[in-house]
PDB file of C-alpha atoms and ligand atoms in Angstrom:
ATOM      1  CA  UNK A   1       3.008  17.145  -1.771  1.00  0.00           C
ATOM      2  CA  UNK A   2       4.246  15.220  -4.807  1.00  0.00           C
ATOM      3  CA  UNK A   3       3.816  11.402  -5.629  1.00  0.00           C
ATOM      4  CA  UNK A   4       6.866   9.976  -7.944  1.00  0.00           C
ATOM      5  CA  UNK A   5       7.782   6.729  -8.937  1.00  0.00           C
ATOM      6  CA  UNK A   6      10.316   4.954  -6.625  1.00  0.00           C
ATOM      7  CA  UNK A   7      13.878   5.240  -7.294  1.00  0.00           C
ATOM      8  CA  UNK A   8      16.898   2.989  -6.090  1.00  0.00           C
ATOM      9  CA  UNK A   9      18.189   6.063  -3.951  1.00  0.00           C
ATOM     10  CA  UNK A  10      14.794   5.975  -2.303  1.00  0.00           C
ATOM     11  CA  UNK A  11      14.949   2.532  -0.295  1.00  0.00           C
ATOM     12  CA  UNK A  12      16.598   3.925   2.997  1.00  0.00           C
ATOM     13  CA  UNK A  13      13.583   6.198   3.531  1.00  0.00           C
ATOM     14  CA  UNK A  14      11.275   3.852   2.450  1.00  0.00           C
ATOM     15  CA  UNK A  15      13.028   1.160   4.557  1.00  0.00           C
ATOM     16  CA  UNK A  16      12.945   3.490   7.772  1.00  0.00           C
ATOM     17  CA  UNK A  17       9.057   4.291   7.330  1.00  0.00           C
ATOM     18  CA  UNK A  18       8.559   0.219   6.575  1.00  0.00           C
ATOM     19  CA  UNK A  19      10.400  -0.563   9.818  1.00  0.00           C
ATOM     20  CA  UNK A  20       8.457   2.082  12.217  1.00  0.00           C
ATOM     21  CA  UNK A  21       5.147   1.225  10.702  1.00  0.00           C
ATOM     22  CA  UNK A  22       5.066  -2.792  10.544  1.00  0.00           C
ATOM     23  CA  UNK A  23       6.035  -5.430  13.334  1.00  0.00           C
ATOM     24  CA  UNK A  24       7.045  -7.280  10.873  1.00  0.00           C
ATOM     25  CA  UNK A  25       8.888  -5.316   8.311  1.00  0.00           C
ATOM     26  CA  UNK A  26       9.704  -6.238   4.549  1.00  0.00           C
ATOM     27  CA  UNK A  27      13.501  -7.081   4.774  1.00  0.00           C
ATOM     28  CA  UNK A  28      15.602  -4.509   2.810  1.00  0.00           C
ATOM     29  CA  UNK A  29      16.440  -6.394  -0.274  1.00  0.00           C
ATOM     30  CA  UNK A  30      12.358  -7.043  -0.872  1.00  0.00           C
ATOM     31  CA  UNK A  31      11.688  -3.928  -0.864  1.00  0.00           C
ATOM     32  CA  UNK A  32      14.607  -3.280  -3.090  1.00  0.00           C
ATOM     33  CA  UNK A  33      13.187  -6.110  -5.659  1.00  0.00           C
ATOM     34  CA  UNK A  34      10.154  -4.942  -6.377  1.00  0.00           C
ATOM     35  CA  UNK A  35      11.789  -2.261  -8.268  1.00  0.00           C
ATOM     36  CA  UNK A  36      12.463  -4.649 -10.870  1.00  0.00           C
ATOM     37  CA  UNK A  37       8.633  -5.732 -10.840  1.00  0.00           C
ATOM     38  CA  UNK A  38       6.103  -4.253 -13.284  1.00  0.00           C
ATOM     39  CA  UNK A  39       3.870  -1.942 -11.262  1.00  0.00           C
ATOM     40  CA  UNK A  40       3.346   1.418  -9.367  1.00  0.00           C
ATOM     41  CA  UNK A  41       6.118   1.618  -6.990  1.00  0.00           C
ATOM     42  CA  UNK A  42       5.293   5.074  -5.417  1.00  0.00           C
ATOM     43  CA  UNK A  43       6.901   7.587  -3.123  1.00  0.00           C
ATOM     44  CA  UNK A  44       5.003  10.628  -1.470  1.00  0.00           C
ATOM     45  CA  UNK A  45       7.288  13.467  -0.953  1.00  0.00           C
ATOM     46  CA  UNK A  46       6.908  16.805   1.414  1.00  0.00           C
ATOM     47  CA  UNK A  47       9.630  19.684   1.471  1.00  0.00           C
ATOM     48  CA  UNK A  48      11.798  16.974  -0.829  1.00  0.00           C
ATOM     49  CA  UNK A  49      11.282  14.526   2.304  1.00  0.00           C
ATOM     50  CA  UNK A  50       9.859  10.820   1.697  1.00  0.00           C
ATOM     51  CA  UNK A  51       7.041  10.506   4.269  1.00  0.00           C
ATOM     52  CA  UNK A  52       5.201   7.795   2.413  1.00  0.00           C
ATOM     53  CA  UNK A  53       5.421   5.138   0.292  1.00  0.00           C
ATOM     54  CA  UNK A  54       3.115   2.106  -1.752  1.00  0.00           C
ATOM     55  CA  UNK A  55       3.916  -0.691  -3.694  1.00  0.00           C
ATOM     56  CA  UNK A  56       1.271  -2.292  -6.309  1.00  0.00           C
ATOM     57  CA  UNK A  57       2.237  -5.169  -8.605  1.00  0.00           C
ATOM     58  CA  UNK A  58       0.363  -6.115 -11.570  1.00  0.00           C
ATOM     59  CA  UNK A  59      -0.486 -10.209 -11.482  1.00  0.00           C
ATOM     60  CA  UNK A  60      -1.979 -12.408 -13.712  1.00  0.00           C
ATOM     61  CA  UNK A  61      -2.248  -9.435 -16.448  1.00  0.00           C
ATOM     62  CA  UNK A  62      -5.100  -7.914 -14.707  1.00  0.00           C
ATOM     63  CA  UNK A  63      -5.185  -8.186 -11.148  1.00  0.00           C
ATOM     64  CA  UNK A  64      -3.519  -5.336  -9.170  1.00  0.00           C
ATOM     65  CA  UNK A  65      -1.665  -6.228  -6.108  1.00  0.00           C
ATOM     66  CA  UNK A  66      -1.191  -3.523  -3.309  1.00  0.00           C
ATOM     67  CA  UNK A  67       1.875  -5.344  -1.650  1.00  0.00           C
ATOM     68  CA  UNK A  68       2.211  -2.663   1.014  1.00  0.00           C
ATOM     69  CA  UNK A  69       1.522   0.943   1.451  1.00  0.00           C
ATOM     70  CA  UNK A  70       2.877   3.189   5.060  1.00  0.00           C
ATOM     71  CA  UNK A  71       2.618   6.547   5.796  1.00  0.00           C
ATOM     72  CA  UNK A  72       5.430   8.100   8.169  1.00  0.00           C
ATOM     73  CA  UNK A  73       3.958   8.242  11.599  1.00  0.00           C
ATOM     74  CA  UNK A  74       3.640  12.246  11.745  1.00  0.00           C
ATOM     75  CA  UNK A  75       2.380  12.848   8.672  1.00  0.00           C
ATOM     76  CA  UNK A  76      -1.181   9.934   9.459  1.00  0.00           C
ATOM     77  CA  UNK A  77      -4.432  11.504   9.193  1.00  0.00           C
ATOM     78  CA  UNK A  78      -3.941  14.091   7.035  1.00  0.00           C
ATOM     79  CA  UNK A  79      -5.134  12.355   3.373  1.00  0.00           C
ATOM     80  CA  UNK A  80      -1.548  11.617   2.576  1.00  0.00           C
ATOM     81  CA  UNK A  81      -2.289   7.361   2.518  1.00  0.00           C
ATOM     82  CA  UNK A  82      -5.697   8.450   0.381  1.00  0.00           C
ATOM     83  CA  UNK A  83      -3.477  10.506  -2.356  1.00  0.00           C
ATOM     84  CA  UNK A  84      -1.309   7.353  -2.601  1.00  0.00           C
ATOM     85  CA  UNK A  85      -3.754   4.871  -2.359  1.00  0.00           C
ATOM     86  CA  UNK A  86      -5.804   6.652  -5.298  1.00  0.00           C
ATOM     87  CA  UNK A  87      -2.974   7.304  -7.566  1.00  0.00           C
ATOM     88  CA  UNK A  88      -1.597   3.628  -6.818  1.00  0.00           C
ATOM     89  CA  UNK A  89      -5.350   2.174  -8.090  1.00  0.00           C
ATOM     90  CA  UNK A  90      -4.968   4.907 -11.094  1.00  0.00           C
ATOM     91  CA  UNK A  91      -1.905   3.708 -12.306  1.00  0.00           C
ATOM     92  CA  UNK A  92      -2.644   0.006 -11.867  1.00  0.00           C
ATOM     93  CA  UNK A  93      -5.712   0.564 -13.785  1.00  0.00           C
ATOM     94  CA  UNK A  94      -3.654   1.367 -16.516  1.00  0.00           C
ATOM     95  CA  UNK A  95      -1.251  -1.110 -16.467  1.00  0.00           C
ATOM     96  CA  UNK A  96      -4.357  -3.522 -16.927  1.00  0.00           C
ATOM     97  CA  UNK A  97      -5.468  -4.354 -13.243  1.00  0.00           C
ATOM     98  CA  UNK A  98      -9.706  -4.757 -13.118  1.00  0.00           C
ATOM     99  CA  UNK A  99      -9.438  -6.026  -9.804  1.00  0.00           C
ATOM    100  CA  UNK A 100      -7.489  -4.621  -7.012  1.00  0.00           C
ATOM    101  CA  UNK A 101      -6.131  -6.996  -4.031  1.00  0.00           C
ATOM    102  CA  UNK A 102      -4.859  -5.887  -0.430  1.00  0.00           C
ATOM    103  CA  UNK A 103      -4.397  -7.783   2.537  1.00  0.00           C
ATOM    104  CA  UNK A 104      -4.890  -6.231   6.053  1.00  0.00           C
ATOM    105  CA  UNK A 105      -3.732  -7.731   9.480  1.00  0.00           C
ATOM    106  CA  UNK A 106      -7.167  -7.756  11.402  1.00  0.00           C
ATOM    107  CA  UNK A 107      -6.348  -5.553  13.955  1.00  0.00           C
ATOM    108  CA  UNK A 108      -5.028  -2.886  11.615  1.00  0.00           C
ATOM    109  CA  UNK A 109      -8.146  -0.579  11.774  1.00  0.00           C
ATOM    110  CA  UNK A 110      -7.095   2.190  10.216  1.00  0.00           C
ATOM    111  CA  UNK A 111      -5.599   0.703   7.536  1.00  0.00           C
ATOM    112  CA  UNK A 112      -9.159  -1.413   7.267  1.00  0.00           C
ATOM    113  CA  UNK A 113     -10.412   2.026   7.235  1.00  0.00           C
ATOM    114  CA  UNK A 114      -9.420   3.272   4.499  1.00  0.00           C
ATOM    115  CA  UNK A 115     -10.018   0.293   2.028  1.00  0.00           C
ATOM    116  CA  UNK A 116     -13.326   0.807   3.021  1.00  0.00           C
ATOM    117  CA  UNK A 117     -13.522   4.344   2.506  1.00  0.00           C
ATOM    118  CA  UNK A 118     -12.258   3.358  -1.013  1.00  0.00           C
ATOM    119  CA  UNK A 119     -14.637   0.860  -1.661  1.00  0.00           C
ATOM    120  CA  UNK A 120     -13.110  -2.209  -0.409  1.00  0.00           C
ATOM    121  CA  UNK A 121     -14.877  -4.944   0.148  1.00  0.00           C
ATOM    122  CA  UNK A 122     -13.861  -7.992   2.809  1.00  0.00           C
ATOM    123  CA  UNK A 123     -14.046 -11.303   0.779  1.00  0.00           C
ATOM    124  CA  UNK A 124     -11.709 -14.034   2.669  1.00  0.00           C
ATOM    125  CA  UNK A 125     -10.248 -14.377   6.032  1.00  0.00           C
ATOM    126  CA  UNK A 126      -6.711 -15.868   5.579  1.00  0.00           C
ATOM    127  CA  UNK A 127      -5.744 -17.631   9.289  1.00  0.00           C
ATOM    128  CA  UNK A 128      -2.416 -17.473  10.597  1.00  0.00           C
ATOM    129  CA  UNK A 129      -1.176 -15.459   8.007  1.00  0.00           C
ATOM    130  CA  UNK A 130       1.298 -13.017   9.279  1.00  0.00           C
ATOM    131  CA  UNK A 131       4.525 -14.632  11.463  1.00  0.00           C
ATOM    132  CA  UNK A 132       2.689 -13.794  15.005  1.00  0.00           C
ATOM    133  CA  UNK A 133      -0.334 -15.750  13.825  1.00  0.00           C
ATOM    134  CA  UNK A 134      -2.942 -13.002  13.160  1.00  0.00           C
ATOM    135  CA  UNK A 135      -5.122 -13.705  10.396  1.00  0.00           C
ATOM    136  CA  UNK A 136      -5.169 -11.585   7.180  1.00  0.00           C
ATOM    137  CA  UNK A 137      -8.737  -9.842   5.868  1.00  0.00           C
ATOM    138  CA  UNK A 138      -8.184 -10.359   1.944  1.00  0.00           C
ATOM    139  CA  UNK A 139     -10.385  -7.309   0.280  1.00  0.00           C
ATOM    140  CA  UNK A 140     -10.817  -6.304  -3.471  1.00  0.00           C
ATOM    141  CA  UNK A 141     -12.322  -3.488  -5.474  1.00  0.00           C
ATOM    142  CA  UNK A 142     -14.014  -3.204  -8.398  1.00  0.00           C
ATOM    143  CA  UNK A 143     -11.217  -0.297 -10.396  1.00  0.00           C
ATOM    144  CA  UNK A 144     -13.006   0.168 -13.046  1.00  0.00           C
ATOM    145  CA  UNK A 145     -16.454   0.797 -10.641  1.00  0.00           C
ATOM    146  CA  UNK A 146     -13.962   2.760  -8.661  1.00  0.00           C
ATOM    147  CA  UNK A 147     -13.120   4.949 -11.265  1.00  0.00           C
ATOM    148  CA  UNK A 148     -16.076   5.694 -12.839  1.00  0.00           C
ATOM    149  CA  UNK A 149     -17.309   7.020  -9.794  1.00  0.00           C
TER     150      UNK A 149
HETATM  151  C1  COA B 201      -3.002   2.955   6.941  1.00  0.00           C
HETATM  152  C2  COA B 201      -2.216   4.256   6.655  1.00  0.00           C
HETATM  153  C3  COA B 201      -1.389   4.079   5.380  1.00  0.00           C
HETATM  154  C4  COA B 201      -3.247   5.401   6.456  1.00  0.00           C
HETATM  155  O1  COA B 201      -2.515   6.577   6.081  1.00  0.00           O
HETATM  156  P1  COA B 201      -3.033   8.047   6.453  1.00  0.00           P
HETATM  157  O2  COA B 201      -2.233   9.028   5.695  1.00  0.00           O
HETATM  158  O3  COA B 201      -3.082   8.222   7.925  1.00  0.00           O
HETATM  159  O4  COA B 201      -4.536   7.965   5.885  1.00  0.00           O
HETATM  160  P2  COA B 201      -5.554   9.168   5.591  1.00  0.00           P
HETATM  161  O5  COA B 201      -5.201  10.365   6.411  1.00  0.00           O
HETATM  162  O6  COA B 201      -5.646   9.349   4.124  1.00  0.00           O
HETATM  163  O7  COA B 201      -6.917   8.546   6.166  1.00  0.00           O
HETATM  164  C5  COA B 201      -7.950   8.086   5.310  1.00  0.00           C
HETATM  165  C6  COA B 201      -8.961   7.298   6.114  1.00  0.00           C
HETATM  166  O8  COA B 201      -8.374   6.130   6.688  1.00  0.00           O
HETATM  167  C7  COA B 201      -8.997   5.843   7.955  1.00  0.00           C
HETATM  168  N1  COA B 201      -8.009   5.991   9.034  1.00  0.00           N
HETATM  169  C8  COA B 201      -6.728   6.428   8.903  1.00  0.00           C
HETATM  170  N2  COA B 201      -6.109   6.392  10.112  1.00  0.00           N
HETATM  171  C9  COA B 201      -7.010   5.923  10.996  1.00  0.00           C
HETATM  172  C10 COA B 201      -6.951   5.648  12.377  1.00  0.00           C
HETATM  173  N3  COA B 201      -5.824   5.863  13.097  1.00  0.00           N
HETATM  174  N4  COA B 201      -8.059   5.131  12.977  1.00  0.00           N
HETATM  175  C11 COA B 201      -9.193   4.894  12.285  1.00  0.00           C
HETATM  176  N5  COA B 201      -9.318   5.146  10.932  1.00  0.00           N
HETATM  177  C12 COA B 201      -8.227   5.661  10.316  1.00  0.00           C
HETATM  178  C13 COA B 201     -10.091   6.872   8.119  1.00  0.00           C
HETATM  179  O9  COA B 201     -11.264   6.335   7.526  1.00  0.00           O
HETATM  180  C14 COA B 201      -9.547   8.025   7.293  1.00  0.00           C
HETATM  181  O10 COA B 201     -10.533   8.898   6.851  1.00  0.00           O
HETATM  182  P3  COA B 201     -10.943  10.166   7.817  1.00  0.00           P
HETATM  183  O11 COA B 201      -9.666  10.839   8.191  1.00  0.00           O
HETATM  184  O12 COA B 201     -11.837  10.975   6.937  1.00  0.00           O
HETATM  185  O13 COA B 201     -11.637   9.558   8.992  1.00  0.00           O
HETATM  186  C15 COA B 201      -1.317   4.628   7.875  1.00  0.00           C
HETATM  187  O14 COA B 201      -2.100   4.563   9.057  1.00  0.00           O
HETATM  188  C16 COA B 201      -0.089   3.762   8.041  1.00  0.00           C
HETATM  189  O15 COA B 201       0.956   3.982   7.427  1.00  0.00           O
HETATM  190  N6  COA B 201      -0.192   2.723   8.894  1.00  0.00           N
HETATM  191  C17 COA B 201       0.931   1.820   9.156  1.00  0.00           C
HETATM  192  C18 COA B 201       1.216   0.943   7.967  1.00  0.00           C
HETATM  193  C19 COA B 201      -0.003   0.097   7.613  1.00  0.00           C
HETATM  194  O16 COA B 201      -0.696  -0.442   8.470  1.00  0.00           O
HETATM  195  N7  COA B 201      -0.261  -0.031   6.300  1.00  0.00           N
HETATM  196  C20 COA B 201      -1.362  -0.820   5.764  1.00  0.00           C
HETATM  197  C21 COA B 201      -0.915  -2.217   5.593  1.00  0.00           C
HETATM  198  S1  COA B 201      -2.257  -3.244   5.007  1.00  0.00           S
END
């Protein structure tokens, strides 16, 4: 398994995992943007396949942003979304980022999961957030706590 930065030749894979995985899918050219965005823009890789992929944005000079992060559904539950998730915390770390940001739908349990597991912690409840209504959890972790430990 290998974790690379995200190239331009990249977005159709990461564009088929982003529509299988969300009900509401990024539209191409987002995804496509935030290339241009300071960041970790990360693709995991198996046999030269992408099967995974994360975006983190740096805001406010310190605060990373994990904009979105899917695994390809046969390759869940087998530590791939940890190895991205840590190396996307890692890299925002050192772009600056103290704080880390995600947003979860509340029904998304694995995903929920596995901020946890990380040391997530739930800190707002954002209502009628996503276009079907469902309200977004809004957690943060401590990266410098997380790293140290
Ligand atoms: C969330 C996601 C990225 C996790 O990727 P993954 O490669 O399956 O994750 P891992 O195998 O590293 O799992 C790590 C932990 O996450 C949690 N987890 C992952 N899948 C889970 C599931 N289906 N049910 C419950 N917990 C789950 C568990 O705590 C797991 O640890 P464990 O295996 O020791 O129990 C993946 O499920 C996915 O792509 N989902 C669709 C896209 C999405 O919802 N992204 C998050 C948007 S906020």
């Amino acid at each position: 398994m290998e974790i690379r930065e995200a190239k331009l030749e990249d977005l159709e894979d990461i564009y088929r995992i982003e529509i299988s995985s969300f009900e509401d899918p990024y539209p191409y050219g987002l995804l496509k943007a935030f290339l241009y965005h300071p960041g970790a823009y990360l693709v995991v890789l198996k046999d030269n396949r992408i099967i995974g992929y994360s975006i983190g944005i740096i805001r406010f000079g310190n605060l990373g942003h994990i904009v979105s992060i899917a695994v390809d559904k046969d390759y869940r539950r087998k530590g791939v979304g940890s190895k991205l998730l840590d190396e996307t915390i890692r890299r925002l770390v050192n772009m600056g980022a103290k704080m880390i940001r995600i947003e979860v739908r509340e029904s998304n349990i694995a995903a929920k999961n596995l901020y946890k597991k990380f040391g997530f912690i739930e800190k707002e409840k954002i209502e009628r957030y996503y276009p079907n209504g469902e309200a977004a959890i809004v957690m943060f972790l401590d990266a410098v706590k997380y790293l140290q430990r």
